[in-house]
CSV table of C-alpha atoms in Angstrom, one decimal:
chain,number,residue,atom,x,y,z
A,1178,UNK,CA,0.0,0.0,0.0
A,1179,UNK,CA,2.9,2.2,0.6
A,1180,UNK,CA,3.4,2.1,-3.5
A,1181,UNK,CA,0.4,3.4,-3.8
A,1182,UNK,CA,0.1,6.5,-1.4
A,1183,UNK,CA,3.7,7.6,-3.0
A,1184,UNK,CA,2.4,6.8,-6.6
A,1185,UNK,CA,-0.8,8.9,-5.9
A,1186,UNK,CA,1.2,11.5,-4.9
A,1187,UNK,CA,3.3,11.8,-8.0
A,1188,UNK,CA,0.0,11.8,-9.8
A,1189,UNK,CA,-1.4,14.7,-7.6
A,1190,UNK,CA,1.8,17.0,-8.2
A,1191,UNK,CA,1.7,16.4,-12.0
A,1192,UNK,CA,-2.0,17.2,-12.3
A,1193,UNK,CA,-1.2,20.3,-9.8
A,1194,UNK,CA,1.2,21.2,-11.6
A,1195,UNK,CA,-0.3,20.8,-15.5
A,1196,UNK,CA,-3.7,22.6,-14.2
A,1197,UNK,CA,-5.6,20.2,-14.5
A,1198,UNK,CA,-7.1,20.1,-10.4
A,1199,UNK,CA,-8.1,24.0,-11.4
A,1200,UNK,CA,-9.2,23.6,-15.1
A,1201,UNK,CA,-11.6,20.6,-15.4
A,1202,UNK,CA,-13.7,21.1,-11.6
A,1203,UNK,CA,-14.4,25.8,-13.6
A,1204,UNK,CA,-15.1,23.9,-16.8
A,1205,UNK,CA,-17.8,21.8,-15.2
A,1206,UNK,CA,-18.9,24.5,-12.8
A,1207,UNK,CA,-19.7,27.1,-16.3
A,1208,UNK,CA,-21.6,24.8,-17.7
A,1209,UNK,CA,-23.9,23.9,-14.6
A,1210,UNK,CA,-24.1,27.6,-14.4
A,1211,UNK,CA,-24.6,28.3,-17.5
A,1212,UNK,CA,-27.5,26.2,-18.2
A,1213,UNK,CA,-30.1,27.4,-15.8
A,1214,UNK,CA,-29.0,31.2,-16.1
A,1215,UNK,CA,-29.5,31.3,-20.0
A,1216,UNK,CA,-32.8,29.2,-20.3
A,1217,UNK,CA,-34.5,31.7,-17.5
A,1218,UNK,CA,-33.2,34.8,-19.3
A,1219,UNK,CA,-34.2,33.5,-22.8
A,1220,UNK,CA,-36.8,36.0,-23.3
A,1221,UNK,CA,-34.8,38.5,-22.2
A,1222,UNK,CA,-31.6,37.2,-24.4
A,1223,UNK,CA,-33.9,37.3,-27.4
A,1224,UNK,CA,-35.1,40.5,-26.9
A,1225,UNK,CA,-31.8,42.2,-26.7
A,1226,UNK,CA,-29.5,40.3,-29.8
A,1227,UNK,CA,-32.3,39.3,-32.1
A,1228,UNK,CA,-33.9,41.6,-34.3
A,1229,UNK,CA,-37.8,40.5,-33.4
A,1230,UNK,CA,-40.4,42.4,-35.4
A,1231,UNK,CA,-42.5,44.6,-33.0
A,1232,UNK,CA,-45.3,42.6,-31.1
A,1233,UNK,CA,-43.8,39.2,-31.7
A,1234,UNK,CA,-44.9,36.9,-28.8
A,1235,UNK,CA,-43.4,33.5,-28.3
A,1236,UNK,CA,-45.0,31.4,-26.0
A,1237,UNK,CA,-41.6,30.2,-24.1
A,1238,UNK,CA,-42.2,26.5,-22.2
A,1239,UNK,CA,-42.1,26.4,-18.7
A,1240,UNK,CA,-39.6,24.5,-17.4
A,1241,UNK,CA,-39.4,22.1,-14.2
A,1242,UNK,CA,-36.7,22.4,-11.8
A,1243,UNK,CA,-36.0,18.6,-12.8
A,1244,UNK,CA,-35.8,19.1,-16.5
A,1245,UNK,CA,-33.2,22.3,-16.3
A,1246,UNK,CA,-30.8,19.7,-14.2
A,1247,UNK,CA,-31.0,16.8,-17.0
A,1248,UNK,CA,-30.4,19.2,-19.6
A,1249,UNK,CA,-27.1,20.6,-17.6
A,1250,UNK,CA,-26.1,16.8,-17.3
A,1251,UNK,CA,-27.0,16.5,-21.2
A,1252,UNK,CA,-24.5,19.4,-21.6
A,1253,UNK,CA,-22.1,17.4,-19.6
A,1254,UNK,CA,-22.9,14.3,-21.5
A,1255,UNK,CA,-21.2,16.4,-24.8
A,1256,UNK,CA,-18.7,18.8,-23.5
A,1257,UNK,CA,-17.9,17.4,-20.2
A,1258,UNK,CA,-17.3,13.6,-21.9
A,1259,UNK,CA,-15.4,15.2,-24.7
A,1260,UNK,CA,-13.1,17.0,-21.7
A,1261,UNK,CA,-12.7,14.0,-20.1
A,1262,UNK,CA,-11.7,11.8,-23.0
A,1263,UNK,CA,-9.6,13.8,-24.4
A,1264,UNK,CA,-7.9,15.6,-21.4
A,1265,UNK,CA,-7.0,11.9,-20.2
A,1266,UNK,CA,-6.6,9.9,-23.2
A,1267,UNK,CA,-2.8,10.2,-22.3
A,1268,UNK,CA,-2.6,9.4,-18.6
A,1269,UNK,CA,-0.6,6.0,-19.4
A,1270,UNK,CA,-0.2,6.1,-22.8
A,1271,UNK,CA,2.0,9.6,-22.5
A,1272,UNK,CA,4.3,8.6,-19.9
A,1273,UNK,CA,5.5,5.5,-22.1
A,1274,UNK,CA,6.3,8.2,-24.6
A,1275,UNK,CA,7.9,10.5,-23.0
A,1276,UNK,CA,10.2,8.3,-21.4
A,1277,UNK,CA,8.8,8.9,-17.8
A,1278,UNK,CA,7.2,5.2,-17.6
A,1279,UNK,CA,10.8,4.0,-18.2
A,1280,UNK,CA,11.7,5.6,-14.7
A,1281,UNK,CA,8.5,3.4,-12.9
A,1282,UNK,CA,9.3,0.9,-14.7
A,1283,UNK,CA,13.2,-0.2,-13.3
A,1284,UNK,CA,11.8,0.2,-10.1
A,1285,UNK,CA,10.1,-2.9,-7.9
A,1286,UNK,CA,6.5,-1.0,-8.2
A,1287,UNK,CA,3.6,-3.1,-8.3
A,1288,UNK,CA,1.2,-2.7,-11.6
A,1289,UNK,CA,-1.9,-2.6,-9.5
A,1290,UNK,CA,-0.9,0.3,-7.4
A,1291,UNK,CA,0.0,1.9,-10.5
A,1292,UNK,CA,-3.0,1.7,-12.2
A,1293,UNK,CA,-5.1,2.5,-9.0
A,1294,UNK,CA,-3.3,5.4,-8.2
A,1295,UNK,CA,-3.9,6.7,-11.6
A,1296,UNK,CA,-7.8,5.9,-11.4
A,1297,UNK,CA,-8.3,7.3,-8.4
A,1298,UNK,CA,-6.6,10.5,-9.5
A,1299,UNK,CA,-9.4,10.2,-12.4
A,1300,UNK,CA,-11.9,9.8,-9.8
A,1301,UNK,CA,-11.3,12.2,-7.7
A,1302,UNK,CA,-11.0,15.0,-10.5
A,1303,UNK,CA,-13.8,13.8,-12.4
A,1304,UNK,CA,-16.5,12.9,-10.2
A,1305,UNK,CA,-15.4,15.7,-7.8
A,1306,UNK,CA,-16.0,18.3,-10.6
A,1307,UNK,CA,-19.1,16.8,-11.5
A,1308,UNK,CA,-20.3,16.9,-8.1
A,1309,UNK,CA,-19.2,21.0,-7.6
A,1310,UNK,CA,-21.3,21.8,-11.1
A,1311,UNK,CA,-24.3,19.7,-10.6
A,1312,UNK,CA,-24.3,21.8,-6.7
A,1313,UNK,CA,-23.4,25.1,-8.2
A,1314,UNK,CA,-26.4,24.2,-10.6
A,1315,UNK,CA,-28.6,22.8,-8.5
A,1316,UNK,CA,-28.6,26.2,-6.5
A,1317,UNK,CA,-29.0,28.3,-9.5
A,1318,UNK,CA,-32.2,26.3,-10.4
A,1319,UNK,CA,-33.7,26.3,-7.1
A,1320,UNK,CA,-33.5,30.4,-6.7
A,1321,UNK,CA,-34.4,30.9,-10.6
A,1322,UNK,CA,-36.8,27.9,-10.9
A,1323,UNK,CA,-37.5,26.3,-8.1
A,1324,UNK,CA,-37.0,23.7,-5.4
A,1325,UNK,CA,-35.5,20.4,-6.3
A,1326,UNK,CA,-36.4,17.1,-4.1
A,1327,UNK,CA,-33.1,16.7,-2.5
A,1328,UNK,CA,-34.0,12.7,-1.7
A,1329,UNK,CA,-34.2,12.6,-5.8
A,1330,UNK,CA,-31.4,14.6,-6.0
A,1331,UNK,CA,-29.0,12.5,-4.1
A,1332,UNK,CA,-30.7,9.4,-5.8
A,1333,UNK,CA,-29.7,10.9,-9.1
A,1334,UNK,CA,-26.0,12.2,-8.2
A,1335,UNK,CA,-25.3,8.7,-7.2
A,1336,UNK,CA,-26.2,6.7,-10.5
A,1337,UNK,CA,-24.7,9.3,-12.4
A,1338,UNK,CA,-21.2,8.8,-10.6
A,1339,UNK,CA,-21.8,5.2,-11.2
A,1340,UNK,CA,-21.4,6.3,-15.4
A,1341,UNK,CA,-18.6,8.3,-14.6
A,1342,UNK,CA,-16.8,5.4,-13.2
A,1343,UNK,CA,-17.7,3.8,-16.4
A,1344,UNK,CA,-16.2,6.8,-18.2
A,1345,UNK,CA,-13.0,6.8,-15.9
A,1346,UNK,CA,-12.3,3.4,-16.4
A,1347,UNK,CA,-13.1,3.4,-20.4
A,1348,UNK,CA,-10.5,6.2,-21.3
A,1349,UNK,CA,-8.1,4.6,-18.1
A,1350,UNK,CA,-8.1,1.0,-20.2
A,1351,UNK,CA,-7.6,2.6,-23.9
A,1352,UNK,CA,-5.0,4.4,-22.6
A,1353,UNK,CA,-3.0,1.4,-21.0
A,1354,UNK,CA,-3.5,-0.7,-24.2
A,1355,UNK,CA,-3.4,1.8,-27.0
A,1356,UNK,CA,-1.2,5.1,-27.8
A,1357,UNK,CA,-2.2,8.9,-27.0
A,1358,UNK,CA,-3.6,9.0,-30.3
A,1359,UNK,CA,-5.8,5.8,-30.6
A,1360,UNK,CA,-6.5,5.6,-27.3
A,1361,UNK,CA,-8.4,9.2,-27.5
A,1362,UNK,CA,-10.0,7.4,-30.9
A,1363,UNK,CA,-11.5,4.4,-28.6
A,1364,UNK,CA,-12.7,6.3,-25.3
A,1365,UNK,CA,-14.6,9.0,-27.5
A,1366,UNK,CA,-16.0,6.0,-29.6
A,1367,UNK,CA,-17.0,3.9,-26.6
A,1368,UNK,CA,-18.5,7.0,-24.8
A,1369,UNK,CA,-19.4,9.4,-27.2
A,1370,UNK,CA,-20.7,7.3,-30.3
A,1371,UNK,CA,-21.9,4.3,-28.5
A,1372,UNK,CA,-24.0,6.4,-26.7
A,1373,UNK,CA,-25.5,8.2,-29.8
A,1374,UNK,CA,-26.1,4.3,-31.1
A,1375,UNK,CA,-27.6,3.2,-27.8
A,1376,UNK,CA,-30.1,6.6,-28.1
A,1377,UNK,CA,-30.8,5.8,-31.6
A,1378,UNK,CA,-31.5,2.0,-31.7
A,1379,UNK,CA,-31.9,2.0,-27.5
A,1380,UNK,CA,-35.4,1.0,-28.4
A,1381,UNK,CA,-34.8,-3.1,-28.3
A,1382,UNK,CA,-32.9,-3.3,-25.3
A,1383,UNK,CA,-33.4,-1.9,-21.5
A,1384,UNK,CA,-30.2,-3.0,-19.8
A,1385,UNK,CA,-27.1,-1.2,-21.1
A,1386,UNK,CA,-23.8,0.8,-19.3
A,1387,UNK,CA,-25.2,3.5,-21.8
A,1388,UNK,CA,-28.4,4.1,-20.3
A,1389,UNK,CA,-27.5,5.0,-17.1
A,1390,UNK,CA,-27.9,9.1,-17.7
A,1391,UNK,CA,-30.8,8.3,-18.9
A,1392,UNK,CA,-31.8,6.8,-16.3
A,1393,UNK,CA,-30.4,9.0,-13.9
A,1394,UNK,CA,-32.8,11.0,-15.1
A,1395,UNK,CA,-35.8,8.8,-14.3
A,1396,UNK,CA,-34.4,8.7,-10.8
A,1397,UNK,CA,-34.7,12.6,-10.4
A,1398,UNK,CA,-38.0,12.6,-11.5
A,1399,UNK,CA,-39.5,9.9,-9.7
A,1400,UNK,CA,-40.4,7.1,-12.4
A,1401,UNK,CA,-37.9,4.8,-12.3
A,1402,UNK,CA,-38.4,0.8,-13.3
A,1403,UNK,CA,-36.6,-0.8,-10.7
A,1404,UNK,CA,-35.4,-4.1,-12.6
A,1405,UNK,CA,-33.5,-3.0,-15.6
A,1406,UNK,CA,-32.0,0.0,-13.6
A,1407,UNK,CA,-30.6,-2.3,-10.9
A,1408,UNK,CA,-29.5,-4.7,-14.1
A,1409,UNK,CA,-27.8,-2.1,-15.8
A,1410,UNK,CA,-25.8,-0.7,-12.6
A,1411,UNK,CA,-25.0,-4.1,-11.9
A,1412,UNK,CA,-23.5,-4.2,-15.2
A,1413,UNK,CA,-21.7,-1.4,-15.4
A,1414,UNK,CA,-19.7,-1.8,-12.2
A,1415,UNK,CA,-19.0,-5.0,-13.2
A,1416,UNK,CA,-17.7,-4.0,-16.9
A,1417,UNK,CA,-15.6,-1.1,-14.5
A,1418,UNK,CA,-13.5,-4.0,-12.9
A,1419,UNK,CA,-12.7,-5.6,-15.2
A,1420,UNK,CA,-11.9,-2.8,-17.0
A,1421,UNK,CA,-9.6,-1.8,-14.4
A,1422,UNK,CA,-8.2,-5.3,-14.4
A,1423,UNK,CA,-7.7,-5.0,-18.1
A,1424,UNK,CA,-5.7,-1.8,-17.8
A,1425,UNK,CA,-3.0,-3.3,-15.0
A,1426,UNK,CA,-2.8,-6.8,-17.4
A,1427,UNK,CA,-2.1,-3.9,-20.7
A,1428,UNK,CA,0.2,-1.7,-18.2
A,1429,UNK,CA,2.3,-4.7,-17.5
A,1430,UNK,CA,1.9,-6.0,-21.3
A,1431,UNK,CA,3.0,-3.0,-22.5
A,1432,UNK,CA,6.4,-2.5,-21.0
A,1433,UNK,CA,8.2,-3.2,-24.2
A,1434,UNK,CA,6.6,-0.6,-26.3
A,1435,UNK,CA,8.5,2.4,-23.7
A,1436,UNK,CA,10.6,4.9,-25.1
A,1437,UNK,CA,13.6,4.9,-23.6
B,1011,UNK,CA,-32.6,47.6,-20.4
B,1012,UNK,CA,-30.3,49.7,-18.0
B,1013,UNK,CA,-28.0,48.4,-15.3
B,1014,UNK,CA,-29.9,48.4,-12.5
B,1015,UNK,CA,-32.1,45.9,-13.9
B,1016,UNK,CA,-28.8,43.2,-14.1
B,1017,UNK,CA,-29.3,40.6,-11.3
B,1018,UNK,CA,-25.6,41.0,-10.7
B,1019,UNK,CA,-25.8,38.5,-8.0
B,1020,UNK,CA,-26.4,36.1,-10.2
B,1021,UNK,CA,-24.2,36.9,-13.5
B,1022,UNK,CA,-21.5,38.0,-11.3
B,1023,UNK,CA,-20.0,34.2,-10.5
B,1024,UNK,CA,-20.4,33.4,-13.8
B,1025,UNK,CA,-18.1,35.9,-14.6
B,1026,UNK,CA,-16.0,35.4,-12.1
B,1027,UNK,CA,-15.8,31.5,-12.9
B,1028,UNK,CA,-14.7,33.2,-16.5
B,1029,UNK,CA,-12.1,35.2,-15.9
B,1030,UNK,CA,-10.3,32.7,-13.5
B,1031,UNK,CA,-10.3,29.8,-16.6
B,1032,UNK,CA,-9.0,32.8,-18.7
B,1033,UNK,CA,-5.9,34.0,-16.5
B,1034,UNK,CA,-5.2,30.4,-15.2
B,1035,UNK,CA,-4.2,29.1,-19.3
B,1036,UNK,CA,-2.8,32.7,-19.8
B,1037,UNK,CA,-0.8,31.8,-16.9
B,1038,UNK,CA,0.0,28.2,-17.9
B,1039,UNK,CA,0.0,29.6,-21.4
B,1040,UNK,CA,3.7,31.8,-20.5
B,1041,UNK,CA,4.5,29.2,-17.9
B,1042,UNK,CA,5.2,26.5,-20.8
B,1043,UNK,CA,8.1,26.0,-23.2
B,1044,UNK,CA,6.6,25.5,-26.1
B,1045,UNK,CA,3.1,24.4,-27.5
B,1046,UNK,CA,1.1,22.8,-30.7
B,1047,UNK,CA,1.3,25.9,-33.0
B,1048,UNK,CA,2.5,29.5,-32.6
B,1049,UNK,CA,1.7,31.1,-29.0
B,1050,UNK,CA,0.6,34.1,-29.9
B,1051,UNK,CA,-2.3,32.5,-31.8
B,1052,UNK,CA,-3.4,30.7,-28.3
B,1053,UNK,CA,-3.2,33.7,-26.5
B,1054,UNK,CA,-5.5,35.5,-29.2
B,1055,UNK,CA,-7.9,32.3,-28.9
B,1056,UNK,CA,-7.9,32.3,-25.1
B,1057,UNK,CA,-8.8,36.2,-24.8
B,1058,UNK,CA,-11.4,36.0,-27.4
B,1059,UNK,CA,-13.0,33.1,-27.3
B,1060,UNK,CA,-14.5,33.6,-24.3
B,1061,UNK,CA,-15.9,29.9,-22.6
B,1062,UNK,CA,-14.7,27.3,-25.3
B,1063,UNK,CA,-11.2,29.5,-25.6
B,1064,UNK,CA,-9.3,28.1,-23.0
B,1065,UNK,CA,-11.0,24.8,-22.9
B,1066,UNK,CA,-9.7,24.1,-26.5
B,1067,UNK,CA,-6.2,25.7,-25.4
B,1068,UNK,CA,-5.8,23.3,-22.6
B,1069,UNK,CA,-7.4,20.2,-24.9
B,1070,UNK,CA,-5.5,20.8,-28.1
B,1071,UNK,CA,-2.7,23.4,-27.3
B,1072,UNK,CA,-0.5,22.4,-24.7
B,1073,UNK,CA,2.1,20.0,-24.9
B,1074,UNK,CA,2.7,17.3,-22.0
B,1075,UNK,CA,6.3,16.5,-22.4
């Protein structure tokens, strides 16, 4: 264990020092922000940039509390997946490149801690800025929109972490068996696309790791089916270990491909 | 639509949330040796483009080496 605690703190110092623990948790908190304050001021927006013909009247929906917070985690869904995958495509894959594996590697360090440390790292920066937008949103919405049930809420928060995982541990396993390059290719692929596929032919199937937002969704509003959502959390956590398994077998696989 | 009628209590951390992303790549932006592409050009797409700006400068621009 003491592998790990010094491993986690190489990983904490590089991401202090590249930005990252002050870039990704703003990014996420914008966009939670964003999304409540521009859908109440729409009217408002219109009125100021658009050009409108005098007396035009749009009869603007009226939104729930509930559906302002699923469309700031549908903005996450793009932008905030697209961060992800991309800003860590390289976590493993890089430091074979750059020669700084080569220095793990000659040293009696275990492949699990390695991979752990990384993925916590991950987890920490990812779900933690997930968590301070979705907060910093949910405010927003309650003073502009409306009261939120927090029971729901919490409900919500926690299946959606359980897709992050599933994110985490997706771009954490391309990375350990792919390059920078094709690794990015795979994560965005196997979170982005598949998810696009899943919307679009979702139809035939209930039980999938790509449903979860969707039916984190359900959760927050309080019309859940209770058999393929426990299915499909089952699922997923499962596909995350051995995911994670995966990446330590291609970390230790992929020792001969360092530059040195 | 005059001033008064801003809710600057509400715009203001957005804002706020803004200008921190924006001086934090500036930062990182004079901070590193080199990047993907001519700095100058970064630094014109951080200041400008205000929310995706620094977002695609921190994606796309810097260099992890």
């Amino acid at each position: 264990m003491n592998n790990f605690s010094v491993l986690f703190q190489k990983e904490w110092r590089e991401n202090l020092r590249n930005f990252k623990i002050l870039w990704i948790p703003l990014v996420f908190l914008l966009f939670g922000i964003t999304e409540p304050l521009t859908n109440y001021y729409l009217p408002q927006i219109l009125n100021a940039v658009g050009n409108m013909p005098e007396g035009t009247v749009f009869p603007f929906p009226e939104f729930t509390p509930e559906q302002i917070v699923m469309a700031t985690v549908s903005q996450y869904q793009f932008i905030g997946m697209l961060v992800i995958t991309l800003g860590f495509a390289g976590i493993i894959s890089r430091e074979r490149k750059n020669g700084n594996a080569t220095f793990l590697y000659v040293r009696p360090i275990s492949y699990a801690s390695y991979v752990y440390s990384k993925f916590s790292m991950m987890c920490i920066l990812v779900i933690g800025s997930v968590i301070l937008g979705l907060l910093a949103n949910l405010y927003y919405t309650n003073v502009l929109f409306g009261p939120v049930d927090a029971g729901a809420f919490v409900g919500f928060l926690g299946t959606y972490i359980v897709w992050l995982l599933f994110v985490v541990s997706v771009v954490l396993f391309s990375s350990a068996a792919f390059s920078t390059a094709i690794a990015s290719v795979v994560s965005l692929a196997l979170v982005l696309f598949f998810q696009f596929i899943d919307a679009l032919l979702g139809a035939y199937w209930t039980i999938s790791p790509w449903k979860i937002p969707m039916y984190a969704g359900y959760v927050l509003s309080g019309s859940v089916d209770k058999t393929p959502f426990t299915w499909s959390l089952i699922i997923t956590l499962l596909l995350v270990v051995l995911l994670i398994f995966g990446a330590v077998y291609f970390a230790k696989r992929n020792i001969s491909k360092t530059k040195i | 639509m005059d001033l008064e009628s801003i809710p600057w209590m509400l715009i203001l951390p957005f804002i706020i949330i803004q200008l921190i992303l924006m001086l934090v790549a500036i930062i990182d932006l004079t901070r590193v040796s080199n990047t993907n592409g001519p700095k100058w050009l970064w630094a014109l797409i951080i200041v400008l483009g205000n929310l995706i700006g620094p977002i695609i400068y921190f994606i796309v621009g810097r260099r992890n080496e």
